[in-house]
Coordinates of N, CA and C in Angstrom, one line a residue:
M40 N 86.4 79.1 102.6 CA 86.4 79.7 104.0 C 86.8 81.1 103.8
P41 N 86.2 82.2 104.3 CA 86.8 83.6 104.3 C 88.2 83.8 105.0
R42 N 88.7 84.9 104.5 CA 89.9 85.3 105.1 C 89.9 85.9 106.4
I43 N 90.8 86.2 107.2 CA 91.1 87.1 108.3 C 92.1 88.1 107.8
L44 N 91.7 89.3 108.1 CA 92.6 90.4 108.0 C 93.2 91.2 109.0
A45 N 94.4 91.6 109.0 CA 94.9 92.1 110.2 C 95.3 93.6 109.7
I46 N 95.3 94.6 110.8 CA 95.5 96.0 110.5 C 96.6 96.4 111.5
D47 N 97.7 96.9 111.2 CA 98.6 97.7 112.0 C 98.6 99.1 111.6
Y48 N 97.6 99.9 112.4 CA 97.2 101.2 112.0 C 98.3 102.2 112.8
G49 N 98.7 103.1 112.1 CA 99.8 104.1 112.5 C 99.4 105.5 112.2
F50 N 100.0 106.4 112.7 CA 99.8 107.7 112.5 C 100.1 108.1 111.0
K51 N 100.8 107.5 110.2 CA 101.2 107.9 108.9 C 100.7 106.9 107.8
R52 N 101.2 105.6 108.2 CA 100.9 104.3 107.5 C 100.1 103.1 108.2
T53 N 99.4 102.4 107.3 CA 98.8 101.3 108.0 C 99.2 100.1 107.2
G54 N 99.8 99.2 108.0 CA 100.2 97.8 107.5 C 99.0 96.9 107.3
I55 N 98.8 96.1 106.3 CA 97.7 95.2 106.2 C 98.2 93.9 105.8
A56 N 97.6 92.9 106.5 CA 98.1 91.5 106.2 C 96.8 90.8 106.1
V57 N 96.8 89.5 105.4 CA 95.7 88.7 105.3 C 96.0 87.2 105.1
T58 N 95.2 86.4 105.6 CA 95.2 84.9 105.5 C 94.9 84.5 104.1
D59 N 95.4 83.2 103.9 CA 95.0 82.5 102.8 C 93.4 82.2 103.1
E60 N 92.8 81.4 102.0 CA 91.4 81.2 102.1 C 91.1 80.2 103.3
L61 N 92.1 79.4 103.6 CA 92.1 78.3 104.5 C 92.3 78.8 105.9
Q62 N 92.8 80.1 106.1 CA 93.2 80.7 107.3 C 94.3 79.9 108.1
I63 N 95.3 79.5 107.2 CA 96.4 78.8 107.8 C 97.8 79.8 107.7
I64 N 97.9 80.5 106.6 CA 99.1 81.4 106.5 C 98.7 82.7 106.3
A65 N 99.6 83.7 107.1 CA 99.5 85.0 106.9 C 100.6 85.7 106.0
S66 N 100.1 86.5 105.2 CA 100.8 87.2 104.1 C 100.6 88.7 104.2
G67 N 101.7 89.3 104.0 CA 101.5 90.8 103.8 C 100.8 91.1 102.7
L68 N 99.9 92.1 102.7 CA 99.1 92.5 101.7 C 99.5 93.8 101.2
T69 N 99.7 94.8 101.9 CA 100.1 96.1 101.3 C 100.2 97.1 102.5
T70 N 100.7 98.3 102.4 CA 100.9 99.3 103.3 C 100.0 100.5 102.6
V71 N 99.2 101.3 103.2 CA 98.5 102.2 102.7 C 98.6 103.5 103.6
P72 N 98.5 104.7 103.0 CA 98.4 106.0 103.9 C 97.3 105.7 104.8
S73 N 97.4 106.1 106.1 CA 96.4 105.9 107.0 C 95.1 106.7 106.8
T74 N 95.3 107.7 106.1 CA 94.1 108.5 105.7 C 93.2 107.8 104.6
T75 N 93.7 106.8 104.1 CA 92.9 106.2 103.0 C 92.7 104.8 103.3
T76 N 92.8 104.3 104.5 CA 92.6 102.9 105.1 C 91.2 102.4 104.8
I77 N 90.1 103.3 105.2 CA 88.8 102.8 105.1 C 88.4 102.7 103.5
T78 N 88.9 103.5 102.7 CA 88.7 103.5 101.4 C 89.3 102.3 100.8
F79 N 90.5 102.0 101.2 CA 91.2 100.7 100.6 C 90.3 99.5 100.9
L80 N 90.0 99.4 102.3 CA 89.2 98.3 102.8 C 87.8 98.0 102.1
K81 N 87.2 99.2 101.8 CA 85.9 99.1 101.2 C 86.0 98.5 99.8
E82 N 87.1 98.8 99.2 CA 87.4 98.2 98.0 C 87.8 96.6 98.0
Y83 N 88.6 96.4 99.0 CA 89.1 95.0 99.2 C 88.0 94.2 99.6
F84 N 87.0 94.8 100.5 CA 86.0 94.0 101.0 C 84.9 93.6 99.9
S85 N 84.9 94.5 98.8 CA 84.0 94.3 97.7 C 84.5 93.0 96.8
K86 N 85.8 92.9 96.9 CA 86.3 91.8 96.1 C 86.6 90.5 96.9
E87 N 86.9 90.4 98.0 CA 87.3 89.4 98.8 C 86.3 89.2 99.9
T88 N 86.1 88.0 100.5 CA 85.1 87.6 101.6 C 86.1 87.6 102.9
V89 N 85.8 88.4 103.8 CA 86.7 88.5 105.1 C 85.8 88.1 106.3
A90 N 86.2 87.2 107.0 CA 85.5 86.6 108.2 C 85.4 87.6 109.4
K91 N 86.7 88.4 109.7 CA 86.9 89.0 110.7 C 88.2 89.9 110.4
V92 N 88.3 91.0 111.2 CA 89.4 91.9 111.1 C 90.0 92.0 112.5
L93 N 91.3 91.9 112.5 CA 92.2 92.0 113.8 C 92.7 93.5 113.6
I94 N 92.5 94.3 114.8 CA 93.1 95.5 114.8 C 94.1 95.6 115.9
G95 N 95.4 96.1 115.6 CA 96.2 96.1 116.8 C 96.0 97.0 117.9
E96 N 96.3 96.7 119.1 CA 96.0 97.5 120.2 C 97.3 97.9 120.9
P97 N 97.7 99.0 120.8 CA 99.1 99.5 121.4 C 98.9 99.5 122.9
K98 N 100.0 98.9 123.4 CA 100.2 99.0 124.8 C 101.6 99.3 125.2
Q99 N 101.8 99.8 126.4 CA 103.1 100.0 126.8 C 103.5 98.6 127.7
M100 N 104.8 98.6 128.0 CA 105.2 97.2 128.7 C 104.5 97.1 129.9
N101 N 103.9 98.0 130.6 CA 103.2 97.6 131.8 C 101.8 97.3 131.6
G102 N 101.4 97.3 130.1 CA 99.9 97.0 129.8 C 99.1 98.2 129.8
T103 N 99.7 99.4 130.1 CA 98.7 100.5 130.1 C 98.6 100.9 128.5
P104 N 97.7 101.8 128.0 CA 97.6 102.3 126.6 C 98.9 103.2 126.4
S105 N 99.2 103.1 125.1 CA 100.4 103.8 124.7 C 99.8 105.2 124.1
E106 N 100.8 106.0 123.6 CA 100.4 107.4 123.2 C 99.7 107.3 121.9
S107 N 99.7 106.1 121.2 CA 99.0 106.2 119.9 C 97.5 105.5 119.9
T108 N 97.2 105.4 121.3 CA 95.9 104.8 121.5 C 94.7 105.6 121.0
A109 N 94.8 106.7 121.3 CA 93.7 107.7 121.0 C 93.4 107.7 119.5
V110 N 94.6 107.7 118.6 CA 94.5 107.7 117.1 C 93.8 106.4 116.7
I111 N 94.1 105.3 117.4 CA 93.8 104.0 116.8 C 92.3 103.8 117.3
E112 N 91.9 104.2 118.5 CA 90.6 104.2 118.9 C 89.6 104.9 118.0
K113 N 90.1 106.1 117.4 CA 89.2 106.9 116.5 C 89.1 106.1 115.1
F114 N 90.3 105.3 114.7 CA 90.0 104.6 113.5 C 89.2 103.4 113.7
V115 N 89.2 102.9 115.0 CA 88.3 101.7 115.2 C 86.9 102.2 115.2
A116 N 86.4 103.3 115.6 CA 85.1 104.0 115.7 C 84.8 104.1 114.2
D117 N 85.8 104.7 113.3 CA 85.4 104.8 111.9 C 85.2 103.6 111.3
F118 N 86.0 102.7 111.6 CA 85.8 101.3 111.0 C 84.5 100.8 111.2
K119 N 84.1 100.9 112.5 CA 82.8 100.3 113.0 C 81.6 101.1 112.3
M120 N 81.7 102.3 111.9 CA 80.7 103.0 111.2 C 80.8 102.7 109.9
A121 N 81.8 102.4 109.1 CA 81.9 102.1 107.8 C 81.6 100.7 107.7
F122 N 81.8 99.8 108.5 CA 81.6 98.3 108.4 C 81.0 97.7 109.6
P123 N 79.7 98.1 109.9 CA 79.2 97.7 111.1 C 79.0 96.2 111.4
K124 N 78.8 95.4 110.5 CA 78.5 93.9 110.7 C 80.0 93.2 110.6
M125 N 81.2 93.8 110.5 CA 82.2 93.3 110.4 C 82.9 92.8 111.8
P126 N 83.2 91.6 112.2 CA 83.6 91.2 113.5 C 85.0 91.9 113.6
I127 N 85.4 92.4 114.7 CA 86.7 92.9 115.1 C 87.3 92.4 116.3
D128 N 88.6 91.8 116.2 CA 89.1 91.5 117.4 C 90.4 92.5 117.7
R129 N 90.5 92.9 118.9 CA 91.6 93.7 119.3 C 92.8 92.6 119.8
V130 N 94.0 93.0 119.2 CA 95.2 92.1 119.6 C 96.3 93.0 120.0
D131 N 97.0 92.5 121.0 CA 98.3 93.1 121.5 C 99.2 93.3 120.5
E132 N 99.8 94.4 120.1 CA 100.7 94.6 119.1 C 101.9 95.1 119.7
R133 N 102.2 94.9 120.8 CA 103.7 95.1 121.4 C 104.8 94.2 120.7
F134 N 105.7 94.9 120.3 CA 107.0 94.4 119.8 C 106.9 93.9 118.3
T135 N 105.6 94.1 117.7 CA 105.5 93.6 116.3 C 106.6 94.3 115.5
S136 N 106.8 95.8 115.6 CA 107.6 96.5 114.8 C 109.0 96.2 114.9
K137 N 109.4 95.8 116.3 CA 110.7 95.4 116.6 C 111.0 94.0 116.0
M138 N 109.9 93.1 115.9 CA 110.0 91.8 115.4 C 110.1 91.9 113.8
A139 N 109.4 92.9 113.2 CA 109.4 93.1 111.9 C 110.9 93.5 111.4
R140 N 111.5 94.5 112.1 CA 112.8 94.7 111.7 C 113.7 93.8 111.9
Q141 N 113.6 92.9 112.9 CA 114.5 91.7 113.0 C 114.4 90.7 111.9
T142 N 113.1 90.6 111.6 CA 112.7 89.6 110.4 C 113.4 90.1 109.1
M143 N 113.4 91.5 109.0 CA 114.1 92.0 107.7 C 115.5 91.8 107.7
I144 N 116.2 91.8 109.0 CA 117.6 91.6 109.1 C 117.9 90.1 108.9
D145 N 117.1 89.2 109.4 CA 117.2 87.9 109.3 C 117.1 87.3 108.0
S146 N 116.2 88.2 107.2 CA 116.0 87.8 105.7 C 117.1 88.1 104.8
G147 N 118.0 88.9 105.3 CA 119.2 89.4 104.4 C 119.0 90.7 103.7
L148 N 118.0 91.4 104.2 CA 117.7 92.8 103.4 C 118.8 93.6 103.6
K149 N 119.1 94.4 102.6 CA 120.2 95.5 102.8 C 119.6 96.7 103.5
K150 N 120.6 97.3 104.3 CA 120.3 98.4 105.1 C 119.3 99.4 104.4
K151 N 119.5 99.7 103.3 CA 118.6 100.7 102.6 C 117.1 100.0 102.4
Q152 N 116.9 98.7 102.2 CA 115.8 98.0 102.1 C 115.1 98.1 103.4
R153 N 115.9 97.9 104.6 CA 115.3 97.9 105.9 C 114.8 99.2 106.4
Q154 N 115.1 100.3 105.6 CA 114.6 101.7 106.1 C 113.3 102.0 105.5
N155 N 112.6 101.2 104.8 CA 111.3 101.1 104.2 C 110.3 100.9 105.2
K156 N 109.7 102.1 105.8 CA 108.9 102.1 106.9 C 107.5 101.4 106.6
G157 N 107.0 101.5 105.3 CA 105.9 100.9 104.8 C 106.0 99.3 104.8
L158 N 107.2 98.9 104.5 CA 107.5 97.4 104.5 C 107.5 97.0 106.0
I159 N 108.1 97.7 106.9 CA 108.0 97.4 108.3 C 106.7 97.3 108.8
D160 N 105.7 98.3 108.5 CA 104.3 98.1 108.9 C 103.7 97.0 108.3
E161 N 103.9 96.4 107.1 CA 103.2 95.4 106.4 C 103.7 94.1 107.1
I162 N 104.9 94.0 107.5 CA 105.5 92.9 108.1 C 105.0 92.8 109.5
A163 N 104.9 93.9 110.3 CA 104.2 93.9 111.6 C 102.8 93.5 111.6
A164 N 102.0 93.9 110.5 CA 100.6 93.3 110.5 C 100.7 91.7 110.3
T165 N 101.6 91.3 109.5 CA 101.6 89.9 109.1 C 102.1 89.1 110.5
I166 N 103.1 89.8 111.2 CA 103.4 88.9 112.4 C 102.2 89.1 113.5
L167 N 101.5 90.0 113.4 CA 100.3 90.1 114.4 C 99.2 89.1 114.0
L168 N 99.0 88.9 112.6 CA 98.2 87.9 112.0 C 98.6 86.5 112.4
Q169 N 99.9 86.2 112.0 CA 100.4 84.9 112.3 C 100.4 84.4 113.7
D170 N 100.5 85.3 114.5 CA 100.7 85.0 116.1 C 99.2 84.7 116.4
Y171 N 98.3 85.6 115.9 CA 96.8 85.2 116.2 C 96.4 83.8 115.6
L172 N 96.9 83.5 114.5 CA 96.6 82.2 113.9 C 97.3 80.9 114.8
T173 N 98.5 81.3 115.1 CA 99.1 80.3 116.0 C 98.3 80.0 117.5
R174 N 97.9 81.0 118.0 CA 97.3 80.9 119.3 C 95.9 80.4 118.9
K175 N 95.2 80.6 117.9 CA 93.9 80.0 117.6 C 94.0 78.5 117.5
M176 N 95.2 78.0 117.0 CA 95.2 76.6 116.8 C 95.6 75.8 117.9
I177 N 96.1 76.5 119.0 CA 96.5 75.8 120.2 C 95.3 75.3 121.0

């Protein structure tokens, strides 16, 4: 079975997570500079079979678009141009970064390790993906 990939696209960095081949477990894959995300994905898709891609949709507490919406919409357009046949699901990414920070604290990471913003982005993508998998199974 092909994998599902999740993208937490940001101004500077993009966190990427992926499922196992049975689409049961979400794991952090990597963090890449946002300017190289499409290039990274081209290489990844050439090696792995991916059924769909989840892309975080930033919203404010009241459900309106956040300040980063325009940047992410541009990325989505670029993604569709580069991968026209790849299915995309947009998913609400509210609180994923806060949850990622809390996960790092709960895991016992030292303060210096918790300042790694790339790791925060990767964990946020993993949370986004695991939440999607959980909702899919219900």
